[in-house]
Amino acid sequence: MGGPVGRSSTRGERTRSRVRRDDRPDDRPGWAEAPGRRSGARNGPPVEGDGGRGSARRAPRSGKRRVLRWSATLLALLILGTGGAGYLYYEYLNGNIRKEDLTLGDKRMADHKANAAGQTPLNILLIGSDARDSEANQKLGGAKETFGAPPLADVQMLLHLSADRSNLSVISMPRDTMLKMPKCTAPDGEIFPASRRDVQTNESLGRGGPGCTVATWYELTGIRVDHFMMIDFAGVVSMADAIGGVPVCVDANIHSRGADGKGSGLKLEKGTTSVKGEQALQWLRTRYGFEDNTDLGRAKAQHQYMNSMVRELRKGTKLTDPAKLMNLAEAATAALTVDKGLDTVKKLYDLAEEFKKVPTKRITMSTMPNVYGTGVNNGRVYPKAGDAEQLFRMVRDDVPLDGKPSKRKAVEPKDPSAPVGEIAVTVRNATGTGTRGPASGRAGHVADQLKEAGFGKTGVDPDNVTGAARTGILYPSTDLEGDAQAVAKALGIPLSQVKKSTDVSGISLAVGADWREDGAYPVSPGKQKTPESAGALNGEEEGACMKVNPAYTW
């Protein structure tokens, strides 16, 4: 657990397809598996909240001790199944932190909407790189044939901290998710064109760096990403050692090692075991042995580990030794890559201050709802129609995934709405996708709905049919914000999909691919519910236990 570990370098590397083929059951061991596929994750910080030890009478804590405690808890939250950034308490560690551009895509991410108190949500993408770019990472990752190859983003988790800081939602995206990649321009100027076919999401990291993974998330979900944190294998091990044991549970004896050599090597007896160090890394990488031997089971195991770690840290019994925290900080900062908005100890500490406000019982882990592909993409996964967009919409709208109310209040526009009969609206058909043409007559149908609601100055743009994944309303200036929101309310479109834009000269409504069918807009505001297919797990659920695949028991 001593000195610094190697970093994952992504600049200037040319992408090279390493998507698993059917004749290569598990191309590279990574976070995913030792001799299987990889699923790494560099990530970051923890949270402090409702925990703490001591009696009603306690001596005042020093400022440094408070930093240690707060940092330890945020570090837990940001680890999310892959390792973490120790809390960077001393300025000299700033130089250890590797910085990259937040996004390499050519689309500007939409701004957050503030709530009535002026607060905005915070979204952090945690990325697990499986790079074999250092001796430590090569030893832990194995797969000599992959040494020096472009890294894969084998673990991707989005942390959503609500605007009022009352709750935290997490979405994991399986690394086998097939999607379209956006155009990305690497820091050295190399251009990676947008993909014309579906590509496995973990390849985004090799398209210029973590900023392309951020751009890919935004392209798919429409969720603004404020920061990213990326970490490698060695960072996970050093973090897990510094934290100490984290209880995990299996419903049968497990040995993740098949006759063909596939598996992480994890070997545990039935029941609860406290794991740390390399054993914790094995748990987080295990694919063969959990449930159906896919990324979906591994994501559940990562969520169980994460929640358990947060509970342990909030008991106040972990990471109270300054020497351990110093070792952790040295190792983690050497392995950590962040965006340029999180490049100092002060910024990371401020982030810790925000995360420590969330109680454990308001943490919800989830996985992007998905379905398996067929044919040449058999075994890969795709976002599940309806359910995946529902989950993304809830995060965009800052709706808690645990179903409990937050302190959110509706945001009143700065400029009130004009009478609906005086509001001019242009509607266009943007329902086309990469595989389907525009749905016939959609712009006219929605325009008719607006006219029936009293918007007499509604017209249709018959020429602009550029596709959009989500229905949206754009307005050019603040004085039209109230009018644009009135249009959204009349159609049941969430206000988070109403944006200010200099690309339009008046109020423009794009009917997106999420509204190809006639009738009301698919989801009414205020009635959103986390889909069962997201597999939500609450932070206080101590009874979670991984189901062992019978082929990997002993």
JSON list of C-alpha atoms in Angstrom, two decimals, residues 294-377:
[
{"chain": "A", "resi": 294, "resn": "THR", "atom": "CA", "xyz": [-22.67, -11.19, -17.31]},
{"chain": "A", "resi": 295, "resn": "ASP", "atom": "CA", "xyz": [-21.96, -7.56, -16.58]},
{"chain": "A", "resi": 296, "resn": "LEU", "atom": "CA", "xyz": [-25.41, -7.26, -15.05]},
{"chain": "A", "resi": 297, "resn": "GLY", "atom": "CA", "xyz": [-24.54, -9.51, -12.12]},
{"chain": "A", "resi": 298, "resn": "ARG", "atom": "CA", "xyz": [-21.20, -7.79, -11.70]},
{"chain": "A", "resi": 299, "resn": "ALA", "atom": "CA", "xyz": [-22.90, -4.39, -11.48]},
{"chain": "A", "resi": 300, "resn": "LYS", "atom": "CA", "xyz": [-25.09, -5.70, -8.66]},
{"chain": "A", "resi": 301, "resn": "ALA", "atom": "CA", "xyz": [-22.02, -6.96, -6.81]},
{"chain": "A", "resi": 302, "resn": "GLN", "atom": "CA", "xyz": [-20.39, -3.55, -7.19]},
{"chain": "A", "resi": 303, "resn": "HIS", "atom": "CA", "xyz": [-23.49, -1.86, -5.81]},
{"chain": "A", "resi": 304, "resn": "GLN", "atom": "CA", "xyz": [-23.56, -4.22, -2.83]},
{"chain": "A", "resi": 305, "resn": "TYR", "atom": "CA", "xyz": [-19.88, -3.49, -2.09]},
{"chain": "A", "resi": 306, "resn": "MET", "atom": "CA", "xyz": [-20.40, 0.24, -2.42]},
{"chain": "A", "resi": 307, "resn": "ASN", "atom": "CA", "xyz": [-23.37, 0.41, -0.09]},
{"chain": "A", "resi": 308, "resn": "SER", "atom": "CA", "xyz": [-21.64, -1.80, 2.46]},
{"chain": "A", "resi": 309, "resn": "MET", "atom": "CA", "xyz": [-18.52, 0.36, 2.36]},
{"chain": "A", "resi": 310, "resn": "VAL", "atom": "CA", "xyz": [-20.50, 3.53, 2.94]},
{"chain": "A", "resi": 311, "resn": "ARG", "atom": "CA", "xyz": [-22.20, 1.95, 5.95]},
{"chain": "A", "resi": 312, "resn": "GLU", "atom": "CA", "xyz": [-18.85, 0.84, 7.35]},
{"chain": "A", "resi": 313, "resn": "LEU", "atom": "CA", "xyz": [-17.28, 4.26, 6.91]},
{"chain": "A", "resi": 314, "resn": "ARG", "atom": "CA", "xyz": [-20.21, 5.99, 8.51]},
{"chain": "A", "resi": 315, "resn": "LYS", "atom": "CA", "xyz": [-19.83, 3.89, 11.62]},
{"chain": "A", "resi": 316, "resn": "GLY", "atom": "CA", "xyz": [-16.76, 6.00, 12.26]},
{"chain": "A", "resi": 317, "resn": "THR", "atom": "CA", "xyz": [-14.46, 3.00, 12.59]},
{"chain": "A", "resi": 318, "resn": "LYS", "atom": "CA", "xyz": [-12.55, 3.28, 9.30]},
{"chain": "A", "resi": 319, "resn": "LEU", "atom": "CA", "xyz": [-9.84, 5.59, 8.08]},
{"chain": "A", "resi": 320, "resn": "THR", "atom": "CA", "xyz": [-9.34, 7.51, 11.30]},
{"chain": "A", "resi": 321, "resn": "ASP", "atom": "CA", "xyz": [-5.58, 6.85, 11.25]},
{"chain": "A", "resi": 322, "resn": "PRO", "atom": "CA", "xyz": [-3.85, 9.85, 9.60]},
{"chain": "A", "resi": 323, "resn": "ALA", "atom": "CA", "xyz": [-0.94, 7.67, 8.47]},
{"chain": "A", "resi": 324, "resn": "LYS", "atom": "CA", "xyz": [-3.29, 5.34, 6.57]},
{"chain": "A", "resi": 325, "resn": "LEU", "atom": "CA", "xyz": [-4.98, 8.28, 4.93]},
{"chain": "A", "resi": 326, "resn": "MET", "atom": "CA", "xyz": [-1.65, 9.72, 3.86]},
{"chain": "A", "resi": 327, "resn": "ASN", "atom": "CA", "xyz": [-0.68, 6.42, 2.22]},
{"chain": "A", "resi": 328, "resn": "LEU", "atom": "CA", "xyz": [-4.03, 6.27, 0.53]},
{"chain": "A", "resi": 329, "resn": "ALA", "atom": "CA", "xyz": [-3.74, 9.85, -0.73]},
{"chain": "A", "resi": 330, "resn": "GLU", "atom": "CA", "xyz": [-0.29, 9.18, -2.19]},
{"chain": "A", "resi": 331, "resn": "ALA", "atom": "CA", "xyz": [-1.41, 6.06, -4.05]},
{"chain": "A", "resi": 332, "resn": "ALA", "atom": "CA", "xyz": [-4.80, 7.32, -5.16]},
{"chain": "A", "resi": 333, "resn": "THR", "atom": "CA", "xyz": [-3.71, 10.69, -6.51]},
{"chain": "A", "resi": 334, "resn": "ALA", "atom": "CA", "xyz": [-1.03, 8.97, -8.58]},
{"chain": "A", "resi": 335, "resn": "ALA", "atom": "CA", "xyz": [-3.73, 6.77, -10.14]},
{"chain": "A", "resi": 336, "resn": "LEU", "atom": "CA", "xyz": [-6.49, 9.39, -10.40]},
{"chain": "A", "resi": 337, "resn": "THR", "atom": "CA", "xyz": [-7.54, 11.29, -13.51]},
{"chain": "A", "resi": 338, "resn": "VAL", "atom": "CA", "xyz": [-10.15, 14.04, -13.16]},
{"chain": "A", "resi": 339, "resn": "ASP", "atom": "CA", "xyz": [-11.56, 16.82, -15.28]},
{"chain": "A", "resi": 340, "resn": "LYS", "atom": "CA", "xyz": [-9.98, 20.23, -14.95]},
{"chain": "A", "resi": 341, "resn": "GLY", "atom": "CA", "xyz": [-12.79, 21.40, -12.70]},
{"chain": "A", "resi": 342, "resn": "LEU", "atom": "CA", "xyz": [-11.66, 19.00, -9.94]},
{"chain": "A", "resi": 343, "resn": "ASP", "atom": "CA", "xyz": [-7.93, 19.52, -10.16]},
{"chain": "A", "resi": 344, "resn": "THR", "atom": "CA", "xyz": [-7.08, 20.65, -6.60]},
{"chain": "A", "resi": 345, "resn": "VAL", "atom": "CA", "xyz": [-7.43, 19.46, -3.04]},
{"chain": "A", "resi": 346, "resn": "LYS", "atom": "CA", "xyz": [-9.70, 22.41, -2.28]},
{"chain": "A", "resi": 347, "resn": "LYS", "atom": "CA", "xyz": [-12.14, 21.52, -5.07]},
{"chain": "A", "resi": 348, "resn": "LEU", "atom": "CA", "xyz": [-12.26, 17.88, -4.00]},
{"chain": "A", "resi": 349, "resn": "TYR", "atom": "CA", "xyz": [-12.81, 18.90, -0.39]},
{"chain": "A", "resi": 350, "resn": "ASP", "atom": "CA", "xyz": [-15.68, 21.16, -1.43]},
{"chain": "A", "resi": 351, "resn": "LEU", "atom": "CA", "xyz": [-17.18, 18.20, -3.26]},
{"chain": "A", "resi": 352, "resn": "ALA", "atom": "CA", "xyz": [-16.88, 16.15, -0.06]},
{"chain": "A", "resi": 353, "resn": "GLU", "atom": "CA", "xyz": [-18.83, 18.85, 1.75]},
{"chain": "A", "resi": 354, "resn": "GLU", "atom": "CA", "xyz": [-21.71, 18.37, -0.67]},
{"chain": "A", "resi": 355, "resn": "PHE", "atom": "CA", "xyz": [-21.77, 14.57, -0.58]},
{"chain": "A", "resi": 356, "resn": "LYS", "atom": "CA", "xyz": [-21.65, 14.32, 3.21]},
{"chain": "A", "resi": 357, "resn": "LYS", "atom": "CA", "xyz": [-25.10, 15.90, 3.34]},
{"chain": "A", "resi": 358, "resn": "VAL", "atom": "CA", "xyz": [-26.79, 12.78, 1.90]},
{"chain": "A", "resi": 359, "resn": "PRO", "atom": "CA", "xyz": [-27.96, 10.20, 4.47]},
{"chain": "A", "resi": 360, "resn": "THR", "atom": "CA", "xyz": [-27.27, 6.54, 3.69]},
{"chain": "A", "resi": 361, "resn": "LYS", "atom": "CA", "xyz": [-30.97, 5.75, 3.50]},
{"chain": "A", "resi": 362, "resn": "ARG", "atom": "CA", "xyz": [-31.34, 8.17, 0.55]},
{"chain": "A", "resi": 363, "resn": "ILE", "atom": "CA", "xyz": [-28.66, 6.49, -1.62]},
{"chain": "A", "resi": 364, "resn": "THR", "atom": "CA", "xyz": [-30.10, 4.43, -4.50]},
{"chain": "A", "resi": 365, "resn": "MET", "atom": "CA", "xyz": [-28.01, 2.23, -6.81]},
{"chain": "A", "resi": 366, "resn": "SER", "atom": "CA", "xyz": [-29.43, 1.19, -10.18]},
{"chain": "A", "resi": 367, "resn": "THR", "atom": "CA", "xyz": [-28.43, -0.31, -13.54]},
{"chain": "A", "resi": 368, "resn": "MET", "atom": "CA", "xyz": [-29.56, 1.05, -16.90]},
{"chain": "A", "resi": 369, "resn": "PRO", "atom": "CA", "xyz": [-32.58, -1.05, -17.96]},
{"chain": "A", "resi": 370, "resn": "ASN", "atom": "CA", "xyz": [-31.49, -3.19, -20.88]},
{"chain": "A", "resi": 371, "resn": "VAL", "atom": "CA", "xyz": [-32.26, -6.08, -23.20]},
{"chain": "A", "resi": 372, "resn": "TYR", "atom": "CA", "xyz": [-29.93, -8.59, -24.85]},
{"chain": "A", "resi": 373, "resn": "GLY", "atom": "CA", "xyz": [-29.06, -8.26, -28.51]},
{"chain": "A", "resi": 374, "resn": "THR", "atom": "CA", "xyz": [-29.43, -10.99, -31.11]},
{"chain": "A", "resi": 375, "resn": "GLY", "atom": "CA", "xyz": [-27.48, -12.26, -34.10]},
{"chain": "A", "resi": 376, "resn": "VAL", "atom": "CA", "xyz": [-23.96, -10.87, -34.37]},
{"chain": "A", "resi": 377, "resn": "ASN", "atom": "CA", "xyz": [-24.59, -8.86, -31.20]}
]
